[in-house]
Short mmCIF file of C-alpha atoms and ligand atoms in Angstrom, two decimals:
data_model
loop_
_atom_site.label_atom_id
_atom_site.label_comp_id
_atom_site.label_asym_id
_atom_site.label_seq_id
_atom_site.Cartn_x
_atom_site.Cartn_y
_atom_site.Cartn_z
CA MET A 1443 22.14 17.07 4.58
CA ALA A 1444 20.50 14.45 2.41
CA LEU A 1445 16.98 15.45 1.51
CA SER A 1446 14.20 12.96 1.89
CA ARG A 1447 12.47 11.60 -1.17
CA ALA A 1448 9.28 13.29 -2.33
CA TRP A 1449 6.00 12.79 -0.52
CA ILE A 1450 3.33 10.92 -2.48
CA LEU A 1451 -0.31 11.99 -2.01
CA HIS A 1452 -3.05 9.45 -2.82
CA THR A 1453 -6.55 10.96 -2.64
CA ALA A 1454 -9.88 9.14 -2.69
CA GLU A 1455 -13.51 10.23 -2.74
CA ASP A 1456 -14.22 8.99 0.78
CA ALA A 1457 -12.65 7.32 3.82
CA HIS A 1458 -13.69 3.85 2.68
CA GLN A 1459 -11.90 4.17 -0.66
CA SER A 1460 -8.91 5.78 1.05
CA ALA A 1461 -8.61 2.78 3.37
CA ALA A 1462 -8.91 0.38 0.42
CA MET A 1463 -6.14 2.23 -1.42
CA ALA A 1464 -3.85 2.09 1.60
CA ALA A 1465 -4.59 -1.62 2.09
CA ARG A 1466 -3.68 -2.37 -1.52
CA ARG A 1467 -0.42 -0.47 -1.11
CA PHE A 1468 0.29 -2.34 2.13
CA HIS A 1469 -0.22 -5.57 0.22
CA GLU A 1470 2.28 -4.44 -2.44
CA LEU A 1471 4.89 -3.63 0.21
CA ALA A 1472 4.31 -6.54 2.61
CA GLY A 1473 3.26 -9.13 0.08
CA HIS A 1474 6.16 -8.95 -2.34
CA GLN A 1475 9.33 -9.19 -0.27
CA GLN A 1476 12.10 -10.63 -2.46
CA ASN A 1477 13.51 -12.68 0.42
CA PRO A 1478 10.66 -14.80 1.88
CA ALA A 1479 12.73 -15.48 5.00
CA ARG A 1480 13.05 -11.78 5.79
CA ARG A 1481 10.72 -10.38 8.48
CA PHE A 1482 8.49 -7.43 7.55
CA ARG A 1483 8.22 -5.08 10.56
CA VAL A 1484 5.30 -2.67 10.68
CA ALA A 1485 4.43 -0.12 13.37
CA LEU A 1486 0.67 0.40 13.62
CA ALA A 1487 -0.97 3.80 14.06
CA GLY A 1488 -3.27 4.90 16.84
CA GLY A 1489 -6.46 6.89 16.89
CA GLY A 1490 -9.67 6.06 15.06
CA THR A 1491 -8.75 6.48 11.38
CA PRO A 1492 -6.81 3.20 11.00
CA LYS A 1493 -9.83 1.10 12.06
CA ARG A 1494 -11.29 0.88 8.53
CA PHE A 1495 -7.83 0.21 7.11
CA TYR A 1496 -7.28 -2.66 9.57
CA GLN A 1497 -10.73 -4.13 8.80
CA THR A 1498 -10.06 -3.92 5.06
CA LEU A 1499 -6.74 -5.74 5.45
CA ALA A 1500 -8.32 -8.47 7.57
CA GLU A 1501 -11.32 -8.92 5.26
CA SER A 1502 -9.92 -8.36 1.75
CA HIS A 1503 -6.24 -9.31 2.06
CA ARG A 1504 -6.43 -12.24 4.45
CA THR A 1505 -5.21 -14.93 2.05
CA ALA A 1506 -3.12 -12.82 -0.34
CA ILE A 1507 -0.51 -11.81 2.25
CA ASP A 1508 1.78 -14.21 4.12
CA TRP A 1509 1.00 -12.82 7.58
CA SER A 1510 3.45 -15.23 9.22
CA ARG A 1511 6.37 -13.02 8.12
CA ILE A 1512 4.98 -9.80 9.57
CA ASP A 1513 5.81 -8.47 13.04
CA PHE A 1514 3.55 -5.82 14.59
CA PHE A 1515 4.60 -2.87 16.72
CA TRP A 1516 2.91 0.46 17.63
CA SER A 1517 4.15 3.96 16.73
CA ASP A 1518 2.56 5.28 19.89
CA GLU A 1519 0.35 4.24 22.78
CA ARG A 1520 -1.85 5.87 25.33
CA TRP A 1521 -0.96 5.31 28.98
CA VAL A 1522 -3.84 2.90 29.60
CA PRO A 1523 -4.26 -0.89 30.10
CA PRO A 1524 -4.41 -3.05 26.95
CA ASP A 1525 -8.14 -3.68 27.38
CA ASP A 1526 -9.00 0.00 27.77
CA PRO A 1527 -11.27 1.45 25.02
CA GLN A 1528 -8.60 4.15 24.52
CA SER A 1529 -5.83 1.61 23.86
CA ASN A 1530 -4.28 1.66 20.37
CA TYR A 1531 -3.28 -1.96 20.95
CA ARG A 1532 -6.89 -2.94 21.69
CA LEU A 1533 -8.12 -1.34 18.45
CA ALA A 1534 -5.58 -3.24 16.34
CA ARG A 1535 -6.19 -6.45 18.31
CA GLU A 1536 -9.94 -6.33 17.65
CA CYS A 1537 -9.86 -5.15 14.02
CA LEU A 1538 -6.74 -6.81 12.61
CA LEU A 1539 -4.73 -9.17 14.81
CA ASP A 1540 -7.52 -11.37 16.21
CA PRO A 1541 -9.42 -11.63 12.90
CA LEU A 1542 -6.15 -12.79 11.27
CA SER A 1543 -5.22 -15.02 14.24
CA ILE A 1544 -1.79 -13.41 14.50
CA PRO A 1545 0.23 -15.32 17.14
CA GLU A 1546 1.61 -13.53 20.21
CA THR A 1547 5.16 -14.16 18.98
CA GLN A 1548 4.54 -11.64 16.19
CA ILE A 1549 2.99 -8.96 18.39
CA PHE A 1550 5.17 -6.43 20.27
CA ARG A 1551 2.91 -4.09 22.23
CA VAL A 1552 3.85 -1.26 24.56
CA ALA A 1553 3.49 -2.19 28.24
CA ALA A 1554 1.37 0.87 29.05
CA GLU A 1555 -0.54 -0.41 32.04
CA SER A 1556 1.71 -0.14 35.02
CA GLY A 1557 4.68 1.43 36.67
CA ASP A 1558 6.47 4.36 35.19
CA ALA A 1559 6.01 5.77 31.67
CA ASP A 1560 9.73 6.53 31.24
CA GLN A 1561 10.59 2.94 32.16
CA SER A 1562 7.96 1.59 29.78
CA ALA A 1563 9.36 3.72 26.95
CA ALA A 1564 12.88 2.50 27.68
CA GLU A 1565 11.70 -1.12 27.71
CA TYR A 1566 9.90 -0.67 24.38
CA GLU A 1567 12.99 0.95 22.89
CA ARG A 1568 15.05 -2.06 24.01
CA THR A 1569 12.56 -4.44 22.44
CA ILE A 1570 12.69 -2.53 19.14
CA VAL A 1571 16.50 -2.54 19.08
CA GLU A 1572 16.57 -6.27 19.96
CA GLN A 1573 14.22 -7.04 17.08
CA LEU A 1574 15.43 -4.58 14.43
CA GLY A 1575 19.01 -3.80 15.38
CA GLU A 1576 20.43 -0.29 15.64
CA PRO A 1577 19.58 2.02 14.07
CA PRO A 1578 16.12 0.36 14.00
CA VAL A 1579 14.68 0.60 10.47
CA PHE A 1580 11.01 -0.25 10.16
CA ASP A 1581 9.78 -1.51 6.81
CA LEU A 1582 6.61 0.50 7.33
CA ILE A 1583 5.33 2.92 9.97
CA LEU A 1584 1.64 3.86 9.93
CA LEU A 1585 0.71 7.29 11.26
CA GLY A 1586 -2.31 9.52 11.66
CA VAL A 1587 -2.49 13.29 11.97
CA GLY A 1588 -4.38 15.29 14.57
CA GLU A 1589 -6.22 18.53 13.82
CA ASP A 1590 -3.31 20.33 15.49
CA GLY A 1591 -0.81 18.62 13.17
CA HIS A 1592 0.50 16.13 15.74
CA THR A 1593 1.50 12.66 14.64
CA ALA A 1594 2.11 9.59 16.77
CA SER A 1595 2.17 11.30 20.16
CA LEU A 1596 4.43 14.12 19.02
CA PHE A 1597 2.18 17.03 19.93
CA PRO A 1598 3.07 20.66 19.15
CA GLY A 1599 5.15 22.13 21.96
CA SER A 1600 5.68 18.79 23.72
CA ALA A 1601 9.08 17.70 24.96
CA ALA A 1602 9.26 14.58 22.76
CA LEU A 1603 9.44 16.75 19.62
CA LYS A 1604 12.88 17.94 20.72
CA GLU A 1605 14.31 14.43 21.17
CA THR A 1606 17.27 13.87 18.87
CA VAL A 1607 18.80 10.65 20.24
CA ARG A 1608 16.25 8.29 21.77
CA TRP A 1609 14.05 6.12 19.53
CA VAL A 1610 11.10 5.88 21.98
CA VAL A 1611 10.17 8.24 24.81
CA SER A 1612 7.37 8.99 27.21
CA ASN A 1613 5.69 12.32 26.55
CA TRP A 1614 3.44 14.41 28.82
CA VAL A 1615 0.65 15.91 26.67
CA GLU A 1616 -0.58 19.06 28.42
CA LYS A 1617 -3.77 19.47 26.34
CA LEU A 1618 -4.80 15.90 27.18
CA GLN A 1619 -3.39 15.95 30.71
CA ALA A 1620 -2.04 12.50 29.91
CA TRP A 1621 1.13 10.51 29.40
CA ARG A 1622 1.86 8.90 26.06
CA ILE A 1623 4.58 6.55 24.79
CA THR A 1624 5.77 7.55 21.34
CA PHE A 1625 8.26 6.97 18.56
CA THR A 1626 10.52 10.00 18.16
CA LEU A 1627 11.38 11.85 14.95
CA PRO A 1628 14.78 10.10 14.80
CA LEU A 1629 13.01 6.72 14.72
CA LEU A 1630 10.28 7.81 12.30
CA ASN A 1631 12.92 9.24 9.99
CA GLN A 1632 14.79 5.93 9.83
CA ALA A 1633 11.80 4.15 8.25
CA LYS A 1634 11.81 2.70 4.74
CA HIS A 1635 8.16 3.61 4.26
CA ILE A 1636 5.68 5.84 6.10
CA PHE A 1637 1.92 5.78 5.47
CA PHE A 1638 -0.14 8.70 6.76
CA LEU A 1639 -3.86 7.89 6.97
CA VAL A 1640 -5.89 11.13 7.11
CA ASN A 1641 -9.61 11.60 6.47
CA GLY A 1642 -12.32 14.16 7.09
CA PRO A 1643 -12.84 17.91 6.83
CA GLY A 1644 -11.48 18.40 10.34
CA LYS A 1645 -7.99 17.64 9.04
CA ALA A 1646 -8.07 20.00 6.04
CA ASP A 1647 -6.41 22.94 7.85
CA ALA A 1648 -3.66 20.71 9.23
CA MET A 1649 -3.06 19.07 5.82
CA GLU A 1650 -2.76 22.47 4.16
CA ALA A 1651 -0.27 23.68 6.80
CA ILE A 1652 1.75 20.43 6.68
CA PHE A 1653 2.14 20.52 2.91
CA ARG A 1654 2.92 24.22 2.90
CA GLY A 1655 5.74 24.29 5.46
CA PRO A 1656 7.78 22.53 8.18
CA SER A 1657 6.20 23.95 11.34
CA LEU A 1658 3.80 21.20 12.43
CA PRO A 1659 5.08 17.89 13.87
CA ALA A 1660 3.77 15.74 10.99
CA ALA A 1661 5.62 17.98 8.52
CA ARG A 1662 8.90 16.96 10.16
CA VAL A 1663 8.51 13.31 9.18
CA ARG A 1664 11.06 13.23 6.36
CA PRO A 1665 12.84 9.86 6.30
CA VAL A 1666 16.28 10.36 4.77
CA GLN A 1667 16.19 7.06 2.86
CA GLY A 1668 12.47 6.43 3.05
CA GLU A 1669 9.30 7.17 1.14
CA VAL A 1670 6.26 8.96 2.62
CA GLU A 1671 2.83 8.17 1.19
CA TRP A 1672 -0.32 10.03 2.25
CA PHE A 1673 -3.73 8.36 1.96
CA ALA A 1674 -6.44 10.98 2.33
CA ASP A 1675 -10.01 11.56 1.28
CA THR A 1676 -10.82 14.75 -0.62
CA ALA A 1677 -12.46 16.20 2.50
CA ALA A 1678 -9.03 16.27 4.14
CA ALA A 1679 -6.80 16.89 1.12
CA GLY A 1680 -9.07 18.61 -1.41
CA ARG A 1681 -7.50 22.04 -0.95
CA LEU A 1682 -4.09 20.62 -1.85
CA LEU A 1683 -5.42 19.56 -5.24
CA THR A 1684 -6.84 22.94 -6.17
CA GLY A 1685 -3.57 24.81 -5.63
CA PRO A 1686 -3.08 28.19 -3.86
C1 6PG B 1745 -3.20 8.48 18.89
C2 6PG B 1745 -2.53 8.61 17.57
C3 6PG B 1745 -2.67 10.00 17.05
C4 6PG B 1745 -3.74 9.91 15.99
C5 6PG B 1745 -4.25 11.26 15.62
C6 6PG B 1745 -5.43 11.15 14.65
O1 6PG B 1745 -2.76 7.66 19.71
O2 6PG B 1745 -4.23 9.16 19.06
O3 6PG B 1745 -1.34 8.14 17.49
O4 6PG B 1745 -1.51 10.55 16.50
O5 6PG B 1745 -3.18 9.26 14.85
O6 6PG B 1745 -4.67 11.90 16.82
O7 6PG B 1745 -6.46 10.47 15.33
P1 6PG B 1745 -7.81 10.07 14.55
O8 6PG B 1745 -7.41 9.05 13.55
O9 6PG B 1745 -8.71 9.50 15.64
O10 6PG B 1745 -8.33 11.35 13.92
#
């Protein structure tokens, strides 16, 4: 079994600097594609942490990146309409896509507002395969980490964690009493690059557990050919720097 490449941990004094570091790294990856005709496909993260990262990209990297070559997807989505305050799409729309005037043709959101979650997951999976081929290899997938060590919507003990074939599934999250649509580990582990964005003291226990062993969902993100980079403030990752 091929082992994934090493994880890279970037730490910063605070969440603002952590976001700036991740934005610079995004610029390096997205801004310097050898083949200008090649699309750069990125899957955006959910939750609140990416907001500052998105704002930094839109404000400080607006002109330095050729945004016309970048296609935007989501690594997970809540089962809510696109204008719902809980929507991961809405957050990215407001903080990144609208400020950069990204055209609809470059935006591939999850249809999470109607019908059946399984059907929506299957439709999103079809869209991803149509756009990226099979196996679908994202240039970059952005992820957060919950205090319980979940990532995307792969929560501990949830059915989606056991998926070994599908790229996108619906997932009932008992603790939230809610449906989610999420990338699976097989899809995450196809990626060329993964960025984890993790800040705050509330994540310190999860970070310590993730870097110490394979039990939590985020610890199982080990792309065979890809590189994983963590962007964390010292409140979240400080214990990892001081050793056992
Ligand atoms: C979601 C995310 C989820 C998130 C973590 C961290 O839809 O909520 O995909 O995995 O990244 O829960 O959330 P915060 O960034 O808000 O701490």
